[in-house]
Short mmCIF file of C-alpha atoms and ligand atoms in Angstrom, two decimals:
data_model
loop_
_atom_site.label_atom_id
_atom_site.label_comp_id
_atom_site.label_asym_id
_atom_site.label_seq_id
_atom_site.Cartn_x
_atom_site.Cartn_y
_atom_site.Cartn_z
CA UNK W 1 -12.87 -21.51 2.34
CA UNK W 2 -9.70 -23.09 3.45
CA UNK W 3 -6.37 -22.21 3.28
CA UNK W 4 -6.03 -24.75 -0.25
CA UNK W 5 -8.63 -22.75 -1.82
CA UNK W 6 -6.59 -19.42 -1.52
CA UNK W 7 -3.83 -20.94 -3.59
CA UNK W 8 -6.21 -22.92 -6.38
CA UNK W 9 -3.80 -23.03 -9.21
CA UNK W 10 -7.41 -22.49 -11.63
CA UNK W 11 -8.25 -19.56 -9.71
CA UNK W 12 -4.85 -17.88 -10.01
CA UNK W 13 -5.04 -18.20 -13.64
CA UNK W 14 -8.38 -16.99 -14.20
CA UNK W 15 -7.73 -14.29 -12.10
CA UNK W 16 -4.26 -13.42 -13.73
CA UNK W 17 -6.48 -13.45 -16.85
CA UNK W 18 -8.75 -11.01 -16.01
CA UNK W 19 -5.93 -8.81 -14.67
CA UNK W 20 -4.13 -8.99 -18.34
CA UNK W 21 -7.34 -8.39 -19.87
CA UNK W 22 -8.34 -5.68 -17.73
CA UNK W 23 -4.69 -3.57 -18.19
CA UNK W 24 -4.62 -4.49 -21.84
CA UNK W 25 -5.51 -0.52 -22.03
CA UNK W 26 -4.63 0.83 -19.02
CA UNK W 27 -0.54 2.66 -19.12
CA UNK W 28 1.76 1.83 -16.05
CA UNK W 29 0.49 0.83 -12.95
CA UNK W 30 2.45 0.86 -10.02
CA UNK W 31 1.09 -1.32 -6.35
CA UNK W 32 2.88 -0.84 -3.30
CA UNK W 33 2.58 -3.15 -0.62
CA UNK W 34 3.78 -2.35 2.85
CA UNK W 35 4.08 -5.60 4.41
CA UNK W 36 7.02 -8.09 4.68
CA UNK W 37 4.76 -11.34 4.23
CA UNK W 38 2.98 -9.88 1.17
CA UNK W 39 6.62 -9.67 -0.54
CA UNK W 40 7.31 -12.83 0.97
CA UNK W 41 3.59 -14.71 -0.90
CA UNK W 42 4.62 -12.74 -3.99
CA UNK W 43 8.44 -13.94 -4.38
CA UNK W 44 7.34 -17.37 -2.83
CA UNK W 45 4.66 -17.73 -5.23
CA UNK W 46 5.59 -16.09 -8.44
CA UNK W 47 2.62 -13.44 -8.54
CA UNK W 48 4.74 -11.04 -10.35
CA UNK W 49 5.51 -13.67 -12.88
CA UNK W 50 1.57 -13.92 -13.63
CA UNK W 51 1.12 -9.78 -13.94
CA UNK W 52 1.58 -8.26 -17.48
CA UNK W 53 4.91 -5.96 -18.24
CA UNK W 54 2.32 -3.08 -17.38
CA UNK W 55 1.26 -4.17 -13.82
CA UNK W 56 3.81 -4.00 -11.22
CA UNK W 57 4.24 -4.41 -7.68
CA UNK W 58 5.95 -2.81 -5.40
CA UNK W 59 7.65 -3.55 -1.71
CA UNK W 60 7.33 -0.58 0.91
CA UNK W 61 8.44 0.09 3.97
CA UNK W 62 6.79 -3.16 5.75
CA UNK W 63 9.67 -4.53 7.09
CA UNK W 64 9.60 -3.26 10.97
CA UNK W 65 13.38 -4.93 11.06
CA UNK W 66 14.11 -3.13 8.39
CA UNK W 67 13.10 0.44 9.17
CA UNK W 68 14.67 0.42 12.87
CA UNK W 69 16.95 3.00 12.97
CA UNK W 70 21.18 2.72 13.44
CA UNK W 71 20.45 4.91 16.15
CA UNK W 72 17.84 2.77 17.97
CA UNK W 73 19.97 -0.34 18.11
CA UNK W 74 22.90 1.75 19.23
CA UNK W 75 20.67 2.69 21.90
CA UNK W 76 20.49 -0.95 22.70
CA UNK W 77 24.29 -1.61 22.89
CA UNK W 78 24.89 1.32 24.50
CA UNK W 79 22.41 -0.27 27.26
CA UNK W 80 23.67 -4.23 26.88
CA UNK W 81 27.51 -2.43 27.36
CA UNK W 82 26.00 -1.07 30.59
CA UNK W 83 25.50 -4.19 31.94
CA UNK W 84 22.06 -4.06 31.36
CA UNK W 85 20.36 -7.87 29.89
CA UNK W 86 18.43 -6.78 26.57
CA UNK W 87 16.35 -8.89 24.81
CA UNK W 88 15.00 -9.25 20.96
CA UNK W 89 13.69 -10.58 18.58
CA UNK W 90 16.63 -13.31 16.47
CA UNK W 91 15.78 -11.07 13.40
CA UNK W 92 17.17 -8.03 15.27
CA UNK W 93 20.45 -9.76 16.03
CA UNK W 94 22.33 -8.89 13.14
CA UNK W 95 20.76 -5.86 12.20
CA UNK W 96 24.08 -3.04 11.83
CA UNK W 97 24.49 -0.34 14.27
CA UNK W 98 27.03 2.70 13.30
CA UNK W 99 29.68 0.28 14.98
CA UNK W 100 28.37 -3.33 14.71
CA UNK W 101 25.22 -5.00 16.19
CA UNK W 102 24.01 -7.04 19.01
CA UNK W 103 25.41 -10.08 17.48
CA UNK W 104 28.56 -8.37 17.48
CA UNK W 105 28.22 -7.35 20.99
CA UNK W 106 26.35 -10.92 21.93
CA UNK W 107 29.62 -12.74 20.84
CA UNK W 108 32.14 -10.46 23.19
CA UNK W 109 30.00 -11.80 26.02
CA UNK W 110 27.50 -9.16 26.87
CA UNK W 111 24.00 -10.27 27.87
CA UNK W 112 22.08 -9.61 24.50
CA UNK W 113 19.18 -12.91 24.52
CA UNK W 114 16.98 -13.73 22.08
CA UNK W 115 13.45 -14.41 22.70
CA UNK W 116 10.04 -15.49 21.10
CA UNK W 117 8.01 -12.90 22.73
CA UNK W 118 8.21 -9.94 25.02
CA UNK W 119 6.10 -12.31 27.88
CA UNK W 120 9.58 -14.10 27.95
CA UNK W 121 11.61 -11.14 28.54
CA UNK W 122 8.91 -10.55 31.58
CA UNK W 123 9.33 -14.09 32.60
CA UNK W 124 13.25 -13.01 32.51
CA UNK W 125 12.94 -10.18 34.47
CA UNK W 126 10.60 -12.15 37.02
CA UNK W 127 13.67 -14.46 37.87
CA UNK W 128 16.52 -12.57 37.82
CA UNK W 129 15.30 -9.26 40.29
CA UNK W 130 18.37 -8.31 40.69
CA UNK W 131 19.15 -7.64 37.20
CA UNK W 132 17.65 -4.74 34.84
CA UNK W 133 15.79 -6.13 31.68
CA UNK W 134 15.44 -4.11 28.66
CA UNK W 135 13.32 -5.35 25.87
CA UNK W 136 14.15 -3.88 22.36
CA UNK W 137 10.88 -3.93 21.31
CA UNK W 138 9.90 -3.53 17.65
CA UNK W 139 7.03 -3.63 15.07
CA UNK W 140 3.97 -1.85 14.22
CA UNK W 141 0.74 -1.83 14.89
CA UNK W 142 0.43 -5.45 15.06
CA UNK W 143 3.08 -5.86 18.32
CA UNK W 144 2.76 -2.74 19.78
CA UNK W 145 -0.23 -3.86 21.99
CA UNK W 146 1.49 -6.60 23.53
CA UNK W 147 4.22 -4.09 24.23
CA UNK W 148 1.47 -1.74 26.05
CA UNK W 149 0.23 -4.44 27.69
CA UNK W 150 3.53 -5.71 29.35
CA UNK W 151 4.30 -1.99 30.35
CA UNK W 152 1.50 -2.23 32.25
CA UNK W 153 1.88 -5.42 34.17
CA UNK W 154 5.21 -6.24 34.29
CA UNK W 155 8.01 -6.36 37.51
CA UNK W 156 9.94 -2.86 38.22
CA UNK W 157 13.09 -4.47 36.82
CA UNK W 158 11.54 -4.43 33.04
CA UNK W 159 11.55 -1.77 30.49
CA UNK W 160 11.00 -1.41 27.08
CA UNK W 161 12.86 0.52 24.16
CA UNK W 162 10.28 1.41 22.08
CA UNK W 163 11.43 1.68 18.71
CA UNK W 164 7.66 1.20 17.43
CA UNK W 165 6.07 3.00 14.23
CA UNK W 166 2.98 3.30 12.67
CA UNK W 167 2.05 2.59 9.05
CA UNK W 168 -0.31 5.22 8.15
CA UNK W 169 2.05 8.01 8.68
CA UNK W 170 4.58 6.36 6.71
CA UNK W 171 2.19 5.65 3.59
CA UNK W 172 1.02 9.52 3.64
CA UNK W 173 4.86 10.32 3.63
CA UNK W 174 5.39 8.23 1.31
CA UNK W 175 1.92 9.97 -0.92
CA UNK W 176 3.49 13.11 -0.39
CA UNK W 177 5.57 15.21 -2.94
CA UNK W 178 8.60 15.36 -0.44
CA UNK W 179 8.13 11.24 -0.67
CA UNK W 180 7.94 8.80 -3.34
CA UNK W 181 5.85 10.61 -5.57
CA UNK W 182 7.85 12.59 -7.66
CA UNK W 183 10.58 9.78 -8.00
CA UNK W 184 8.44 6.40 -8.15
CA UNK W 185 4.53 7.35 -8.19
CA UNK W 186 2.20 4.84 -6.61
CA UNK W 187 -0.99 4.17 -8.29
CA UNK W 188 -2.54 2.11 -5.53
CA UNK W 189 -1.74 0.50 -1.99
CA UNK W 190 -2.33 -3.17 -0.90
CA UNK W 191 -3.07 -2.60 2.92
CA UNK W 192 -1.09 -4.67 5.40
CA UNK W 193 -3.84 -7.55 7.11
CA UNK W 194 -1.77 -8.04 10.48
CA UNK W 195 -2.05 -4.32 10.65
CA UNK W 196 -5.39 -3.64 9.56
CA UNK W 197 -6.85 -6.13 11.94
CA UNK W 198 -5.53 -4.01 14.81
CA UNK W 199 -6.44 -0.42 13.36
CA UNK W 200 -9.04 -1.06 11.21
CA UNK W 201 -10.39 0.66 8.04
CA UNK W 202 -10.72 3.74 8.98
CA UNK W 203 -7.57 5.07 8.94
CA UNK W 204 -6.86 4.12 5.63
CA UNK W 205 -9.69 6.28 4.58
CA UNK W 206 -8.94 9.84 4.64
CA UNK W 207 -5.68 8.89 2.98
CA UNK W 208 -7.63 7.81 -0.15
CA UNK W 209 -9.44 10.99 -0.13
CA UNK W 210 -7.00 13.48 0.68
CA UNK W 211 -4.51 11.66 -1.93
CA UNK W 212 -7.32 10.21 -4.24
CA UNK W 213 -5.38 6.70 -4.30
CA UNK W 214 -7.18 3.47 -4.20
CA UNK W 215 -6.42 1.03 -1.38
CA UNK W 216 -7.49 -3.00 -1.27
CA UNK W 217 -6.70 -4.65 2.44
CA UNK W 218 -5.47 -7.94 1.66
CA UNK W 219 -4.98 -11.42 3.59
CA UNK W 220 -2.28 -13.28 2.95
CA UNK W 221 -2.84 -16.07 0.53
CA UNK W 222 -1.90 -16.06 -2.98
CA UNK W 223 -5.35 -15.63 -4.05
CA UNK W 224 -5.60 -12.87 -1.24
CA UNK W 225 -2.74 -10.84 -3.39
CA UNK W 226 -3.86 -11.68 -7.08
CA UNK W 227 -7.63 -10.55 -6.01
CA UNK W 228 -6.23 -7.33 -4.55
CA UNK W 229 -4.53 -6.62 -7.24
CA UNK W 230 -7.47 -7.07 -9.87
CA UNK W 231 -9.43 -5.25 -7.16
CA UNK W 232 -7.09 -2.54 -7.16
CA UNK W 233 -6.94 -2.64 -11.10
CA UNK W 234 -11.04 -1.88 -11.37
CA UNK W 235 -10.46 1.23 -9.06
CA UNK W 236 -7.96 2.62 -11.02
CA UNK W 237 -10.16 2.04 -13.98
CA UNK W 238 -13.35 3.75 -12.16
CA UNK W 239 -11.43 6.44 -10.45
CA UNK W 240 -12.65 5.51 -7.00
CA UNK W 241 -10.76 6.44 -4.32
CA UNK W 242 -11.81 4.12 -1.23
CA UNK W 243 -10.33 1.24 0.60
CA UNK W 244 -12.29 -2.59 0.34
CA UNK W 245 -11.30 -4.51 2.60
CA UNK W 246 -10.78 -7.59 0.89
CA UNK W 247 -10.00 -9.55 4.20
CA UNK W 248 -13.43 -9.14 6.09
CA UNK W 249 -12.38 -13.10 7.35
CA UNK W 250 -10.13 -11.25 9.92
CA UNK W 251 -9.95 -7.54 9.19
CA UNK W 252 -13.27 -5.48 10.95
CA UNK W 253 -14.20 -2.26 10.29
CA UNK W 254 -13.80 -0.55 13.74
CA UNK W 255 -10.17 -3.48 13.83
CA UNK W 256 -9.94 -4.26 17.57
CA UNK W 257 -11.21 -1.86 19.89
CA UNK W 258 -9.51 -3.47 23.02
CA UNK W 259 -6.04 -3.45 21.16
CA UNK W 260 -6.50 0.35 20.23
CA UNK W 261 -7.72 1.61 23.71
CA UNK W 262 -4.47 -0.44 25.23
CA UNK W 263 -2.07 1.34 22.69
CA UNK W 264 -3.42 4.76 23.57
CA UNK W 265 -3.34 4.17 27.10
CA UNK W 266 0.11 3.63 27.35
CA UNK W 267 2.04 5.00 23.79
CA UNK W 268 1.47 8.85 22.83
CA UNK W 269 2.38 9.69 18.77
CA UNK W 270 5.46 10.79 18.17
CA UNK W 271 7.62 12.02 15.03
CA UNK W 272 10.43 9.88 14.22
CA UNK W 273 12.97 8.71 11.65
CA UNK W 274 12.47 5.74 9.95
CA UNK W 275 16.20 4.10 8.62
CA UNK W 276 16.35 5.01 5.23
CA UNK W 277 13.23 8.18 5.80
CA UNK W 278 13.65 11.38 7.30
CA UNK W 279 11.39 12.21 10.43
CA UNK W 280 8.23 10.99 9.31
CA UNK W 281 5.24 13.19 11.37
CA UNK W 282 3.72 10.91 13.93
CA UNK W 283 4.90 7.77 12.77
CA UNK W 284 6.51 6.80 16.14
CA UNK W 285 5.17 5.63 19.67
CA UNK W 286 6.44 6.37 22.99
CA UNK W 287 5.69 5.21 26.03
CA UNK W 288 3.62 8.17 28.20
CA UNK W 289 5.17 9.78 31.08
CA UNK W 290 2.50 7.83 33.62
CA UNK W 291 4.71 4.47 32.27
CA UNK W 292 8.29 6.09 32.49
CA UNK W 293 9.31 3.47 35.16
CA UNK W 294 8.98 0.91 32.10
CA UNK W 295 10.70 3.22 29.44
CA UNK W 296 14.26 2.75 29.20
CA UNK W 297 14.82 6.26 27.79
CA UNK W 298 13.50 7.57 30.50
CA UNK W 299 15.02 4.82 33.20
CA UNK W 300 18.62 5.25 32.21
CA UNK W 301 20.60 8.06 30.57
CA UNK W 302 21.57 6.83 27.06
CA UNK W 303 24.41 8.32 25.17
CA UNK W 304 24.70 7.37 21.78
CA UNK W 305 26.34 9.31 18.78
CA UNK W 306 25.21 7.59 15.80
CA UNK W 307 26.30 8.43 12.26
CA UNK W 308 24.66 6.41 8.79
CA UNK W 309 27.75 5.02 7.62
CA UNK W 310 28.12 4.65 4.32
CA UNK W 311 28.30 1.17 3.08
CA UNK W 312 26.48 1.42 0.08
CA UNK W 313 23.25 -0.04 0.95
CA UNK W 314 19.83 1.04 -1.67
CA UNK W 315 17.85 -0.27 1.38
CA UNK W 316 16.40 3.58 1.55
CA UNK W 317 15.55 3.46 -2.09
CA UNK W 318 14.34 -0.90 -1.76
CA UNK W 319 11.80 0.75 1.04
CA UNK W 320 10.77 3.38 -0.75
CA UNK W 321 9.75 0.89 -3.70
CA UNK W 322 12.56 2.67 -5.98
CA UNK W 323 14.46 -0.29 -7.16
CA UNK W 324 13.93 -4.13 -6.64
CA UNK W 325 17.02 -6.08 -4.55
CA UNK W 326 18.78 -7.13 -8.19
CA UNK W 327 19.24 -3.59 -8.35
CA UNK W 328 21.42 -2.88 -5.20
CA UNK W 329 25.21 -3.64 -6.75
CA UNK W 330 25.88 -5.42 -3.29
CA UNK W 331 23.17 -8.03 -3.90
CA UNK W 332 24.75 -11.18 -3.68
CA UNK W 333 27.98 -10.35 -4.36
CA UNK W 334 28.87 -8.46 -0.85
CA UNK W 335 25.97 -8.53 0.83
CA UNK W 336 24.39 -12.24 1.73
CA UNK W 337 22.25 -13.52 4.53
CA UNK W 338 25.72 -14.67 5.93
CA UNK W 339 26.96 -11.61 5.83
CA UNK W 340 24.32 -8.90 5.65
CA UNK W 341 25.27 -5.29 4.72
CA UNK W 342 21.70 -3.59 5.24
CA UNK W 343 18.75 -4.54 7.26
CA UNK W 344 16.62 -5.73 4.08
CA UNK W 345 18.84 -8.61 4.07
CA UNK W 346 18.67 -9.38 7.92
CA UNK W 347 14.97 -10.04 8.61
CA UNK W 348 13.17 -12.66 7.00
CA UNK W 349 10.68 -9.80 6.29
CA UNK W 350 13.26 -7.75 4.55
CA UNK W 351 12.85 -7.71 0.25
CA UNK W 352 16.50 -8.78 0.15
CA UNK W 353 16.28 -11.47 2.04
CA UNK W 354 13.20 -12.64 0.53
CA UNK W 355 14.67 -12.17 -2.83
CA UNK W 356 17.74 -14.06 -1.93
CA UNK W 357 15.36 -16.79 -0.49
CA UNK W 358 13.11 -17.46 -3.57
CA UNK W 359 15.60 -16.37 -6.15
CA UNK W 360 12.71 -14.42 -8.27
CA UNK W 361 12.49 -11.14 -7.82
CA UNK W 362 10.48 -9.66 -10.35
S1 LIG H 1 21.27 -6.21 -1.07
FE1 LIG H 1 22.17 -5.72 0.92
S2 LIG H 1 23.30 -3.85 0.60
FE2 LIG H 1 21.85 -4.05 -1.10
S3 LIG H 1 20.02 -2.98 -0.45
FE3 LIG H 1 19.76 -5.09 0.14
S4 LIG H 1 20.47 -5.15 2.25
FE4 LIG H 1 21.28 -3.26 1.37
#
């Protein structure tokens, strides 16, 4: 199949129609997604608008823009204010600290540069040896290999911040009674692709068990979401508790073995906070002691105080699937893509953002 066949407007309809048919007597059902371009397909393409009232789908935290902590990007001004050059990623630009971001800081005339990937910041660092490089280097599973692999080939004057996270962790939090479940229960996950490609099925696995929730790893592609979600829908139905993977074009069984060895080589698990989470149990990856030349924790002594200021931002409760964007007061009246209050509304991954792009939330 191409890429046309995954958004067949006769295929979409037959498959929203078995999805009405099939909920006709099922009660709620809540799907939570954990992946900014699944929000992004489902705003861009309408899918909630072909779901009955019953069937609804939620967006977790997927965003890796979005979940990066005040702390960790006052980490990186505290760094850029040093005199140190730090690099990121454009969506990380405007993303608020507890007192402004690098944009902020970019625009006062410190050396804050946006690049395309972290071989850039390399490249950077490879011409300018005189000058300390600092990569602010986000994501999950998907870009943390390229992050290992740069900590282990790149010059002495590069170092990354890891601010990387994990998505299993968070969707156990997320399972567990201190999480979403007692405020917004989820009755089944869509499973991020980019991730699953990397990690495989596996991990996924023990999660259904232990939790007894279905799981359907999806591609991208309308078709990808709409047959996930009917997917999903027939598990509820049958009570089984298993993962499909429902992307076996890309998404293995074992994922990538080479990618997984790299990560472990150079990251050990770590708990950390996710913005809007508590410490989420080895969620978090930091670079091992045998790479501390390359960590910038352990390189240079940063001091940072950092407080959540209150702004009135529901991006907590947006990725924890609580409320949709047109819930958040702020939405579109204060807070814009011009002039962003929360993260969700930075990154082109975040729901606000999305929502603000498409205009269709629900
Ligand atoms: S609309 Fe803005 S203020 Fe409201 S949750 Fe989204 S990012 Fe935060």
């Amino acid at each position: 199949m191409n890429t046309g066949d995954f958004r067949n407007r006769m295929l979409a309809q037959k498959a929203s129609a078995k999805i009405n048919q099939l909920s006709q007597d099922m009660g709620n059902v809540r799907i939570m997604h954990v992946c900014g371009t699944h929000e992004d397909t489902i705003s861009r393409f309408g899918i909630r608008s072909l779901l009955p009232d019953n069937v609804e789908i939620v967006s977790g935290p997927g965003c890796p823009v979005c979940v990066t902590t005040t702390k960790e990007v006052d980490e990186a001004i505290f760094l850029a204010k040093k005199g140190i050059t730090v690099t990121t990623f454009g969506d990380m630009l405007k993303v608020p600290g507890s007192n402004g971001s690098l944009a902020d800081i970019k625009a006062q005339g410190y050396d804050v540069r946006v690049v395309y990937s972290i071989t850039d910041s390399i490249k950077l660092a490879e011409n300018n040896p005189s000058r300390e490089v600092v990569h602010l280097a986000i994501g999950f599973e998907t870009t943390a290999p390229s992050t290992a692999s740069a900590v282990m080939d790149s010059p002495k004057n590069f170092s990354a911040l890891s601010c990387h996270r994990l998505i299993p962790p968070a969707m156990e939090f997320l399972l567990n009674d201190a999480g979403i479940q007692s405020s917004a229960k989820v009755d089944g996950f869509i499973d991020p692709g980019h991730v699953s490609v990397i990690i495989g099925v596996e991990p996924y696995e023990s999660l259904s068990s232990r939790y007894k929730i279905p799981q359907v790893i999806s591609g991208f592609e309308p078709l990808d979401v709409l047959f996930g979600v009917l997917r999903l829908l027939e598990m509820i139905k049958d009570a089984d508790y298993s993962v499909v993977n429902n992307y076996p074009r890309v998404v293995k069984y074992n994922g990538n073995p080479k990618a997984k060895h790299i990560l472990n080589e150079v990251f050990e698990t770590i708990d950390v906070k996710w913005r809007g989470f508590p410490l989420i149990p080895k969620s978090g990856l930091e670079i091992r002691d045998e790479f501390a030349c390359h960590d910038a924790r352990k390189k240079f002594v940063i001091s940072v105080e950092s407080d959540e200021v209150s702004t009135g931002c529901r991006c907590s409760d947006i990725l924890k699937g609580i409320i949709y964007p047109m819930e958040c007061p702020l939405f579109k009246t204060k807070c814009t893509p011009e002039n962003p209050v929360g993260p969700c509304m930075v990154s082109s991954e975040g729901a606000c953002m999305i929502a603000y792009k498409y205009k269709k939330i629900i």
